[in-house]
Amino acid sequence: MAKNLELSFLLDFYGDVLTEKQREVMQQYYNDDLSLAEIAENFSITRQGVRDSSKRGEGTILELEQKIGFAR
């Protein structure tokens, strides 16, 4: 739960650096609490595609926070 809250918080700070699709996927997953299957249906992609997009976005915002520390 704490990781979800942290990523939701970081998404508010760094969401603009993500692609539109990554940002939307992460918002639906972390903020709207949708499942991978629900998000996949919304975007007409596979659950694995949703997971990959989310993981890439997570990596990007976590790396930015580590380097910049703006949200701290």
Coordinates of C-alpha atoms in Angstrom, one line a residue:
M1 CA 0.0 0.0 0.0
A2 CA 2.8 2.4 0.9
K3 CA 4.5 1.9 -2.5
N4 CA 1.1 2.6 -4.3
L5 CA 0.7 5.8 -2.3
E6 CA 4.3 6.9 -3.0
L7 CA 3.9 6.2 -6.8
S8 CA 0.6 8.0 -6.9
F9 CA 2.2 11.0 -5.1
L10 CA 5.2 11.0 -7.5
L11 CA 2.9 10.7 -10.5
D12 CA 1.5 14.1 -9.5
F13 CA 5.0 15.6 -9.6
Y14 CA 6.5 13.9 -12.6
G15 CA 3.5 12.7 -14.6
D16 CA 4.2 15.3 -17.3
V17 CA 7.5 13.7 -18.3
L18 CA 5.8 10.4 -19.2
T19 CA 4.1 9.6 -22.4
E20 CA 0.4 10.2 -22.5
K21 CA -0.3 6.5 -22.5
Q22 CA 2.0 5.8 -19.6
R23 CA 0.5 8.6 -17.6
E24 CA -3.1 7.5 -18.3
V25 CA -2.3 3.8 -17.5
M26 CA -0.6 4.8 -14.2
Q27 CA -3.4 7.1 -13.2
Q28 CA -6.0 4.4 -13.8
Y29 CA -3.9 1.9 -11.9
Y30 CA -2.8 3.9 -8.9
N31 CA -5.4 6.7 -8.6
D32 CA -8.5 5.0 -10.0
D33 CA -7.6 1.5 -8.6
L34 CA -8.5 -0.3 -11.8
S35 CA -7.2 -3.8 -12.5
L36 CA -4.8 -4.6 -15.3
A37 CA -7.6 -6.3 -17.1
E38 CA -9.9 -3.3 -16.8
I39 CA -7.1 -0.9 -18.0
A40 CA -6.3 -3.3 -20.9
E41 CA -9.9 -3.2 -22.0
N42 CA -9.9 0.6 -21.9
F43 CA -6.9 0.8 -24.1
S44 CA -7.6 -2.3 -26.3
I45 CA -4.2 -3.8 -25.3
T46 CA -3.1 -6.9 -23.4
R47 CA -2.7 -7.0 -19.6
Q48 CA 1.0 -7.5 -20.2
G49 CA 1.1 -4.3 -22.3
V50 CA -0.5 -2.4 -19.4
R51 CA 2.0 -3.9 -17.0
D52 CA 5.0 -3.1 -19.2
S53 CA 3.8 0.5 -19.7
S54 CA 3.2 0.9 -16.0
K55 CA 6.6 -0.5 -15.1
R56 CA 8.4 1.8 -17.6
G57 CA 6.6 4.8 -16.1
E58 CA 7.4 3.7 -12.6
G59 CA 11.0 3.4 -13.5
T60 CA 11.1 6.8 -15.0
I61 CA 9.5 8.7 -12.1
L62 CA 11.4 6.8 -9.5
E63 CA 14.7 7.6 -11.3
L64 CA 13.7 11.2 -11.6
E65 CA 12.9 11.4 -7.9
Q66 CA 16.2 9.8 -7.0
K67 CA 18.1 12.2 -9.1
I68 CA 16.1 15.4 -8.5
G69 CA 14.4 14.8 -5.2
F70 CA 11.7 17.4 -6.0
A71 CA 8.9 15.5 -4.2
R72 CA 11.0 15.1 -1.0

